[in-house]
Short mmCIF file of C-alpha atoms and ligand atoms in Angstrom, two decimals:
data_model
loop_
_atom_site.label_atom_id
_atom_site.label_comp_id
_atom_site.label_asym_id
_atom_site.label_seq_id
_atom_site.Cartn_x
_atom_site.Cartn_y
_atom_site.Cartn_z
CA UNK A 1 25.51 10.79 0.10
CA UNK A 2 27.00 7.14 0.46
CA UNK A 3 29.12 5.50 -1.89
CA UNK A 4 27.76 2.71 -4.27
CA UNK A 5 27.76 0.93 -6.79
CA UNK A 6 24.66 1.60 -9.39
CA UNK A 7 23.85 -1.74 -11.51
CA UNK A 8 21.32 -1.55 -14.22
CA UNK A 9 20.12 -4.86 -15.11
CA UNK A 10 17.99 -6.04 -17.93
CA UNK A 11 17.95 -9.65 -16.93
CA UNK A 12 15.95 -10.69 -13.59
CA UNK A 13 17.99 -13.57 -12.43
CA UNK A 14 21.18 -11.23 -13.12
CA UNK A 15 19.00 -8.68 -10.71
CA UNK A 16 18.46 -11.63 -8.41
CA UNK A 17 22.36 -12.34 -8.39
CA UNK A 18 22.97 -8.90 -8.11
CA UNK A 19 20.58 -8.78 -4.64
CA UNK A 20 22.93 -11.47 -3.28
CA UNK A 21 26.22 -9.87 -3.33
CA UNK A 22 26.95 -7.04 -0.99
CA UNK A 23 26.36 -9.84 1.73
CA UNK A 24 22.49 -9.39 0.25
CA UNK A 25 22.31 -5.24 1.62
CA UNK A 26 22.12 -4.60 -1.91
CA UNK A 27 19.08 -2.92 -2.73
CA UNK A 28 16.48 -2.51 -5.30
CA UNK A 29 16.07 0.72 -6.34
CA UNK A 30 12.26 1.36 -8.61
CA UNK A 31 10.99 5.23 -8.45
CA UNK A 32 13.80 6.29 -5.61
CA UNK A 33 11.21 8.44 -3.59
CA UNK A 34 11.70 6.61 -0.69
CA UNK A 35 15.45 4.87 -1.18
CA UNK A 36 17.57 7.81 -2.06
CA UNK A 37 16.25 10.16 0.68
CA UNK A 38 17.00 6.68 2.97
CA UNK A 39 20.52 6.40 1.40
CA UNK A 40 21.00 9.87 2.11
CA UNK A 41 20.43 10.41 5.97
CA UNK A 42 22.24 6.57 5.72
CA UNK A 43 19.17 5.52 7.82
CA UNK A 44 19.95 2.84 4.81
CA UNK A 45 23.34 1.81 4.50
CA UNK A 46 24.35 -0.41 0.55
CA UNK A 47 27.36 -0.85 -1.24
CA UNK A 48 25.25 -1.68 -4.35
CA UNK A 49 21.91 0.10 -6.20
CA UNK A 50 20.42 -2.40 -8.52
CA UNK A 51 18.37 -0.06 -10.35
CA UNK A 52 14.98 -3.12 -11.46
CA UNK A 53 13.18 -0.37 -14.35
CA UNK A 54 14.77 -2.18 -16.89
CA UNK A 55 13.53 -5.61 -15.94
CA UNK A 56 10.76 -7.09 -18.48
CA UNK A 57 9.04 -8.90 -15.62
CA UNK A 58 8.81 -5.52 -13.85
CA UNK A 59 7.60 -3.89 -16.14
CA UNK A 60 4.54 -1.34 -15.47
CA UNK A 61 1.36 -2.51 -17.22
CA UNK A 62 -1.56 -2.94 -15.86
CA UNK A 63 -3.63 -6.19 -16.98
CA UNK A 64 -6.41 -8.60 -16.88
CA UNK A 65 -4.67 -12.31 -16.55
CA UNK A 66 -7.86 -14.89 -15.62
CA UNK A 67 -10.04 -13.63 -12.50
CA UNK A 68 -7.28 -11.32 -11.49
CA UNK A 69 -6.05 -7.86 -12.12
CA UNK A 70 -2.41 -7.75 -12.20
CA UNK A 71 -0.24 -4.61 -11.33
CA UNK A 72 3.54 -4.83 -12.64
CA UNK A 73 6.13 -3.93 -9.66
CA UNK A 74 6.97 -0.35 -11.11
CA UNK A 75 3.52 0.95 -11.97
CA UNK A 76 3.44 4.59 -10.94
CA UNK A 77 1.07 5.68 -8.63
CA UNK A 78 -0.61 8.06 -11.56
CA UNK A 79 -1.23 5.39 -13.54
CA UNK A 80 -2.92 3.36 -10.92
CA UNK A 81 -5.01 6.45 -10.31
CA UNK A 82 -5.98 6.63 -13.77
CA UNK A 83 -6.95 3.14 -14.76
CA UNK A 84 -10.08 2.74 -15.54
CA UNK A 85 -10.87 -0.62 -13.65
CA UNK A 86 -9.29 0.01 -10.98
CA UNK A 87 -10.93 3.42 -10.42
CA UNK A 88 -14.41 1.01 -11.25
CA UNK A 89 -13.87 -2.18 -9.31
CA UNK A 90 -10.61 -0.96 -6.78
CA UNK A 91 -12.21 2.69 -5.38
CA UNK A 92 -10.24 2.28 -2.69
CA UNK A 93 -6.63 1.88 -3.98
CA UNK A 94 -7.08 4.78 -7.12
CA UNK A 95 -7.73 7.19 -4.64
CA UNK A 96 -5.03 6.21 -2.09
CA UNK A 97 -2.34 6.42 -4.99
CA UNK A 98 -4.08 9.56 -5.98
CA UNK A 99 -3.16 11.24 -2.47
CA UNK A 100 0.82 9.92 -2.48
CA UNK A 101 2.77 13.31 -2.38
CA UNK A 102 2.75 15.36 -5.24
CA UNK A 103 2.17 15.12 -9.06
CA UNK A 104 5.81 14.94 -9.44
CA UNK A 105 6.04 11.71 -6.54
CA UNK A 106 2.92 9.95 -8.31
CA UNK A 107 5.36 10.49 -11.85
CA UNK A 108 7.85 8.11 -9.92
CA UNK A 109 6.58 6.66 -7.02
CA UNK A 110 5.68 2.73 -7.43
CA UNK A 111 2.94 0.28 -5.83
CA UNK A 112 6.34 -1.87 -5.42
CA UNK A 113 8.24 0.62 -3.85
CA UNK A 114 4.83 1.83 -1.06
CA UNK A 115 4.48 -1.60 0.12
CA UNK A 116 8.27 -2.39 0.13
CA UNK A 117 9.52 0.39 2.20
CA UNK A 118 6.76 -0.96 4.75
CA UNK A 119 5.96 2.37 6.10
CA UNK A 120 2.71 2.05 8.49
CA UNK A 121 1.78 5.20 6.88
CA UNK A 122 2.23 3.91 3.51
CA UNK A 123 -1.52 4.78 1.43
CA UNK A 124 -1.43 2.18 -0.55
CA UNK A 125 -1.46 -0.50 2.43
CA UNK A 126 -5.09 -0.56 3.59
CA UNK A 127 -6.80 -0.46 -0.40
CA UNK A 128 -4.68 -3.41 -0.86
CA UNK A 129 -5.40 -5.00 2.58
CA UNK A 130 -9.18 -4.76 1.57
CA UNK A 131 -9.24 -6.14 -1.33
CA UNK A 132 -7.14 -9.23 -0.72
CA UNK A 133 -4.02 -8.81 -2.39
CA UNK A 134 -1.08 -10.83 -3.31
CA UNK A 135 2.62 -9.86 -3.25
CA UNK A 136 4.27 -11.65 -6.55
CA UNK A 137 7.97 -11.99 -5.81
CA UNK A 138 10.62 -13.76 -7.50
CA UNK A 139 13.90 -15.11 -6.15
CA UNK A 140 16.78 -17.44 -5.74
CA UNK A 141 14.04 -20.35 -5.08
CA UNK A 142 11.65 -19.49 -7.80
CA UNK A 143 8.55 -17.36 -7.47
CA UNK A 144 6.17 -17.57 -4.50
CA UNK A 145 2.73 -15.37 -3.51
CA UNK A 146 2.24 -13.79 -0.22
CA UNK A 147 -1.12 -12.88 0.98
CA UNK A 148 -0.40 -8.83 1.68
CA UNK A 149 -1.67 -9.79 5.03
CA UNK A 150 1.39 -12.13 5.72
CA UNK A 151 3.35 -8.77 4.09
CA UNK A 152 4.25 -6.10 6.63
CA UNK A 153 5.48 -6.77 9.50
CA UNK A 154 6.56 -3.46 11.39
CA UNK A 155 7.95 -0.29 10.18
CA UNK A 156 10.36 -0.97 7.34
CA UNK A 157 9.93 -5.07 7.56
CA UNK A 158 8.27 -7.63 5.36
CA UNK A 159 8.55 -11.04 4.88
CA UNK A 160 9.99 -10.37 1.84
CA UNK A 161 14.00 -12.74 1.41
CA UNK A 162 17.09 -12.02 0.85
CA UNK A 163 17.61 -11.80 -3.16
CA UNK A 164 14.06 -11.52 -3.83
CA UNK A 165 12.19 -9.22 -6.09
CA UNK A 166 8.32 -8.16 -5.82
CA UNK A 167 7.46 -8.14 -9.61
CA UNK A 168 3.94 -7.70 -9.31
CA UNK A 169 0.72 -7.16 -7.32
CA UNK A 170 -2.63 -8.91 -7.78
CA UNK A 171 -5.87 -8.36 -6.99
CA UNK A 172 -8.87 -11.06 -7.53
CA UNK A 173 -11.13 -10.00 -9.55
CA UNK A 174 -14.39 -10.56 -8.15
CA UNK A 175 -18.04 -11.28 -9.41
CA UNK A 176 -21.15 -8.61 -8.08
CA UNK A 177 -20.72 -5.13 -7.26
CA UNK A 178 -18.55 -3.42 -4.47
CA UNK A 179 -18.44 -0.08 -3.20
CA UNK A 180 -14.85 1.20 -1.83
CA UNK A 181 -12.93 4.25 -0.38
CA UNK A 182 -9.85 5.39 0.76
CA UNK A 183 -9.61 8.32 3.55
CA UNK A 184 -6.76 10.03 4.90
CA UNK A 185 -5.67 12.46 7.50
CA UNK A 186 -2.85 14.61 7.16
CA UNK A 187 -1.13 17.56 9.22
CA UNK A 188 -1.48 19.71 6.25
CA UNK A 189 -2.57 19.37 2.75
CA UNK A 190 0.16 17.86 0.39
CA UNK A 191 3.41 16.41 0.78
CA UNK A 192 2.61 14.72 4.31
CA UNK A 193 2.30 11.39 5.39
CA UNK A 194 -0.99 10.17 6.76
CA UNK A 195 -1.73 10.92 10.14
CA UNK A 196 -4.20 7.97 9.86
CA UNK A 197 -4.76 6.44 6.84
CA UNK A 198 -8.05 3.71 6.16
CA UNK A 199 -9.58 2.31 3.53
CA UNK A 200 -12.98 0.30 3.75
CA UNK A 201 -15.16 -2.20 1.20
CA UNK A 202 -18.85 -3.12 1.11
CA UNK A 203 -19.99 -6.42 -0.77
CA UNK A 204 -23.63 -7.90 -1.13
CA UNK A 205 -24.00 -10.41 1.24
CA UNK A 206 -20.67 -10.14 2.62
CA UNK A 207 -18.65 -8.75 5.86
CA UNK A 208 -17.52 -5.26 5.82
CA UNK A 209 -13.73 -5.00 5.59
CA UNK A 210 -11.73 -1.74 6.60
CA UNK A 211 -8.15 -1.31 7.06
CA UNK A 212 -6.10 0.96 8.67
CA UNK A 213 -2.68 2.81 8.88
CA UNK A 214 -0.32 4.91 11.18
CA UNK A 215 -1.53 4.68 14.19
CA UNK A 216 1.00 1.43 14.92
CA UNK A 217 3.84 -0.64 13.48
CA UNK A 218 1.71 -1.70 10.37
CA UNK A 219 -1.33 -1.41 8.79
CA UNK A 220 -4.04 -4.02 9.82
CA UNK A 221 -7.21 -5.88 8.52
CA UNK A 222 -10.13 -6.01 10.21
CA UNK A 223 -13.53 -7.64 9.04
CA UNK A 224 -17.01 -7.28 10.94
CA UNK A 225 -18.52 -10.18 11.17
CA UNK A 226 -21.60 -9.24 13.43
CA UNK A 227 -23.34 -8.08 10.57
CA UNK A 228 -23.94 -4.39 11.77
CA UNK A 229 -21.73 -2.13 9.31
CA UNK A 230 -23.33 -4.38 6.16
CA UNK A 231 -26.45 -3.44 7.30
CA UNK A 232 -26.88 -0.02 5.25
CA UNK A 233 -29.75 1.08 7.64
CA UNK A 234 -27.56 0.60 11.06
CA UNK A 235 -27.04 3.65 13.22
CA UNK A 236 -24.14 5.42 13.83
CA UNK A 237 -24.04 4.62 17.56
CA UNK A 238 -24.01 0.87 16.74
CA UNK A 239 -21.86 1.15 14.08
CA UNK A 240 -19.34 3.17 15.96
CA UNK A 241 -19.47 0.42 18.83
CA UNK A 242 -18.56 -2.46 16.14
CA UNK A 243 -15.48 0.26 15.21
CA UNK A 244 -14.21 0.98 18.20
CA UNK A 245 -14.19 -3.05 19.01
CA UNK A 246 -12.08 -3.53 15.63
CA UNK A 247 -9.92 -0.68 16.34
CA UNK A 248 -8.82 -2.32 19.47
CA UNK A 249 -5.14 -3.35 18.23
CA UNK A 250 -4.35 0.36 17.36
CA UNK A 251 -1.69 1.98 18.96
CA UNK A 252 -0.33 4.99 17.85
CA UNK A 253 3.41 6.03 18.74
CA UNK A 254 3.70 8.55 21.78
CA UNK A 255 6.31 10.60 20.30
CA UNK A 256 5.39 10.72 16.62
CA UNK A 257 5.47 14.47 16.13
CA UNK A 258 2.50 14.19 13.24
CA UNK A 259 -0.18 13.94 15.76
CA UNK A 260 -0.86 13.08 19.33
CA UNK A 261 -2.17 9.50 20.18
CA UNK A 262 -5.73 10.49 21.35
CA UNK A 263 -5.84 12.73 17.97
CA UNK A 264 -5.36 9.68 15.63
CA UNK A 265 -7.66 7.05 17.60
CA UNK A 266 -10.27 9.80 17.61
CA UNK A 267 -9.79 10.51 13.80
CA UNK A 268 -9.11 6.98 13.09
CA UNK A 269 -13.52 6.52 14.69
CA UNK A 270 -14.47 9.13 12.30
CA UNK A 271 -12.62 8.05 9.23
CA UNK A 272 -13.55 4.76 9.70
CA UNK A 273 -17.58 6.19 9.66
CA UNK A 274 -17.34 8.54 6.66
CA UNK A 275 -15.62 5.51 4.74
CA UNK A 276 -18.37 2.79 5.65
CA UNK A 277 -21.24 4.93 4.57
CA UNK A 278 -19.14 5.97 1.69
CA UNK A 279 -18.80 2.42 0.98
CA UNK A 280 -22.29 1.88 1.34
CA UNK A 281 -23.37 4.73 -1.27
CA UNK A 282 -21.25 3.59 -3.88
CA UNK A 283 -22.22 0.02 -3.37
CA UNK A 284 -25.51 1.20 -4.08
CA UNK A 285 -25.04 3.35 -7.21
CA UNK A 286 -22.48 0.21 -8.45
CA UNK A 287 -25.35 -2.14 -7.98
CA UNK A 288 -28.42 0.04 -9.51
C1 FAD B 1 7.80 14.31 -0.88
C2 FAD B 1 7.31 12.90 -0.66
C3 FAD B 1 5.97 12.69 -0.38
C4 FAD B 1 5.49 11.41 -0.16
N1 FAD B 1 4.17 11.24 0.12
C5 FAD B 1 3.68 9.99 0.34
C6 FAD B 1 2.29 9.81 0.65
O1 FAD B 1 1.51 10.76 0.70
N2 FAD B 1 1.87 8.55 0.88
C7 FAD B 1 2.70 7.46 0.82
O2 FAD B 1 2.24 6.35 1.03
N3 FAD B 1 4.03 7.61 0.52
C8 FAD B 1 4.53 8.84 0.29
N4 FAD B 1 5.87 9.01 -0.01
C9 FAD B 1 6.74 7.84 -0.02
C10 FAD B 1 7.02 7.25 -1.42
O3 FAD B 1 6.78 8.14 -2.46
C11 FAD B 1 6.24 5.94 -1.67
O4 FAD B 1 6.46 5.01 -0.64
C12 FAD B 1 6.59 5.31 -3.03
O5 FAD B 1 5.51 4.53 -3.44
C13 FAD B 1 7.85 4.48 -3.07
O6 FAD B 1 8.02 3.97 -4.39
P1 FAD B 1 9.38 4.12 -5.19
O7 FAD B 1 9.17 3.49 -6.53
O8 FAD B 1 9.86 5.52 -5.22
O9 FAD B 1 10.33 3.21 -4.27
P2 FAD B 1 11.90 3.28 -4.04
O10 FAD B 1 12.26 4.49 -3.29
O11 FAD B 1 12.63 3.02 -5.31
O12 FAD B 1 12.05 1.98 -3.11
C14 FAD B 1 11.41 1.94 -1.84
C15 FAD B 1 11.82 0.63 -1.15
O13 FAD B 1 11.31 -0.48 -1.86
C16 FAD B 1 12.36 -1.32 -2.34
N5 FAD B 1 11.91 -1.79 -3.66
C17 FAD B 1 11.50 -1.00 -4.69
N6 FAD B 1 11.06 -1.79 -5.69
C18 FAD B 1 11.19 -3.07 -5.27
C19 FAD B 1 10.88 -4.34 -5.86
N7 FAD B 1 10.34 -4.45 -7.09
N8 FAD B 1 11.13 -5.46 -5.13
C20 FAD B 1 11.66 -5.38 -3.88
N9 FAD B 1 11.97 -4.21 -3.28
C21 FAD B 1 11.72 -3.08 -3.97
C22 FAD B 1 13.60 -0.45 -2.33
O14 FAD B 1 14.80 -1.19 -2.21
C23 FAD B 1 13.33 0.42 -1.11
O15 FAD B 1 13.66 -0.27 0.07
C24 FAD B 1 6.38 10.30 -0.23
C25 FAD B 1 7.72 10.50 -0.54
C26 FAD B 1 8.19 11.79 -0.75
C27 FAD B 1 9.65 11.99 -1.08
#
């Protein structure tokens, strides 16, 4: 393991000072599941840890502020599992954080931390994606939203600043029913990342959404708008048509040793099947 130094702050502009010093490689440090195994193959490289649990406006509550459902930074992923809206109105992301690792991960492992280490595997990336997120971060200029859209930019890389913090996630809260999933495929069962990860929602009288994961340098949005995958009586040969159009952009890495590229694009059809009629069942039991 590297040397550093570990700061503890319970003051965010002290964290935000903290950020800046180390020539700004300090890091944030929330649950640890991804940055100390990072710090210790030195695949990261820090001279300071600035450890953000103590920081109020971090804090991990999960709450109802106007139309939208906020998510503090260092939520664990088994309380975003459990909550009872988001498992109601937010399908999708309470069963991608229930899939992250283990029991013991979930314990530890923060929304923050998923979309901040920017994996293209990362579960939590396509729920969000679907549902129109926005990344809450605070820094040297003030605070400032970003559309999780404008978030990820390849493995490891947001648009995140220099001295910036996330300190929470939001979700609009919207009116009329909506059915949601998550799907995931893994070499084995448990502590794997996704060989291709998806997530998909269904609204009345709107475009289908799906999003999807690992099978390129981030996770990306796509929305139907010819109509066919709202329609809950389409077949599967159209819909798979509309799927395989806005699956175009994947690529999946030739030398990923998870799974082979024609593996993934073929899984990635399938997945993205199972989760529209999924969608489209729940939709319908939301709405009855
Ligand atoms: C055994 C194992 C299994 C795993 N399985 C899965 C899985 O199935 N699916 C999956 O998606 N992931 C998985 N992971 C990865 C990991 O658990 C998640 O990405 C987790 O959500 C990271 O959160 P954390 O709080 O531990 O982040 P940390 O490790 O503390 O931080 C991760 C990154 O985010 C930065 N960061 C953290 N908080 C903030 C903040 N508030 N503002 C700005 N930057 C911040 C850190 O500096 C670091 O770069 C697994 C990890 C392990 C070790």
């Amino acid at each position: 393991m590297q040397q550093f130094a570990y700061e503890r702050p319970t003051e965010l502009t002290d964290a935000i000072g903290l950020l800046l010093s180390d020539g700004a490689a300090a890091r944030p440090l929330a649950g640890g599941t991804d940055l100390i195994i990072r710090l210790r193959d030195r695949t990261i490289e820090t001279g300071v840890v600035v450890d953000v649990k103590r920081i109020p406006e971090l804090a991990p509550e999960i709450r109802v502020e106007g139309d939208r459902l906020v998510i503090g930074a260092n939520t664990v992923m088994t309380d975003i599992a459990g909550h009872d809206t988001i498992r109601r109105r937010f399908a999708a992301l309470a069963e991608a954080a229930l899939v992250v690792g283990s029991v013991q991960i979930r314990n530890r492992a923060t929304l923050a931390g998923n979309i901040c280490n920017a994996s293209p595997a990362a579960d939590t990336a396509p729920a969000l994606l679907v549902y129109g997120a926005e990344v809450v971060v605070a820094g040297p200029d003030g605070t400032r939203r970003i559309p999780i859209d404008d978030w990820f930019v390849r493995s490891g890389v947001t648009t995140i600043r220099p001295g910036e913090l996330v300190t929470a996630i939001e979700l609009p809260l919207v009116d009329g029913a909506v059915g949601g999933t998550h799907l995931r495929r893994t070499r084995r069962r448990g502590h794997d990342l996704a060989s291709v990860t998806l997530a998909c929602a269904v609204r009345a009288g709107a475009p289908v959404v799906l999003a999807y994961g690992s099978v390129g340098p981030r996770p990306w949005l796509v929305t139907d708008d010819s109509g066919t995958l709202a329609d809950p009586a389409s077949t599967v040969d159209d819909r798979g048509a509309v799927l395989d159009r806005l699956f175009a952009a994947a690529a999946p890495s030739p030398t990923s040793m998870r799974a082979s590229p024609a593996y993934r694009l073929a899984m990635l059809r399938v997945l993205g099947l199972r989760a529209v009629e999924t969608a489209h069942r729940r939709l319908a039991e939301a709405a009855a």
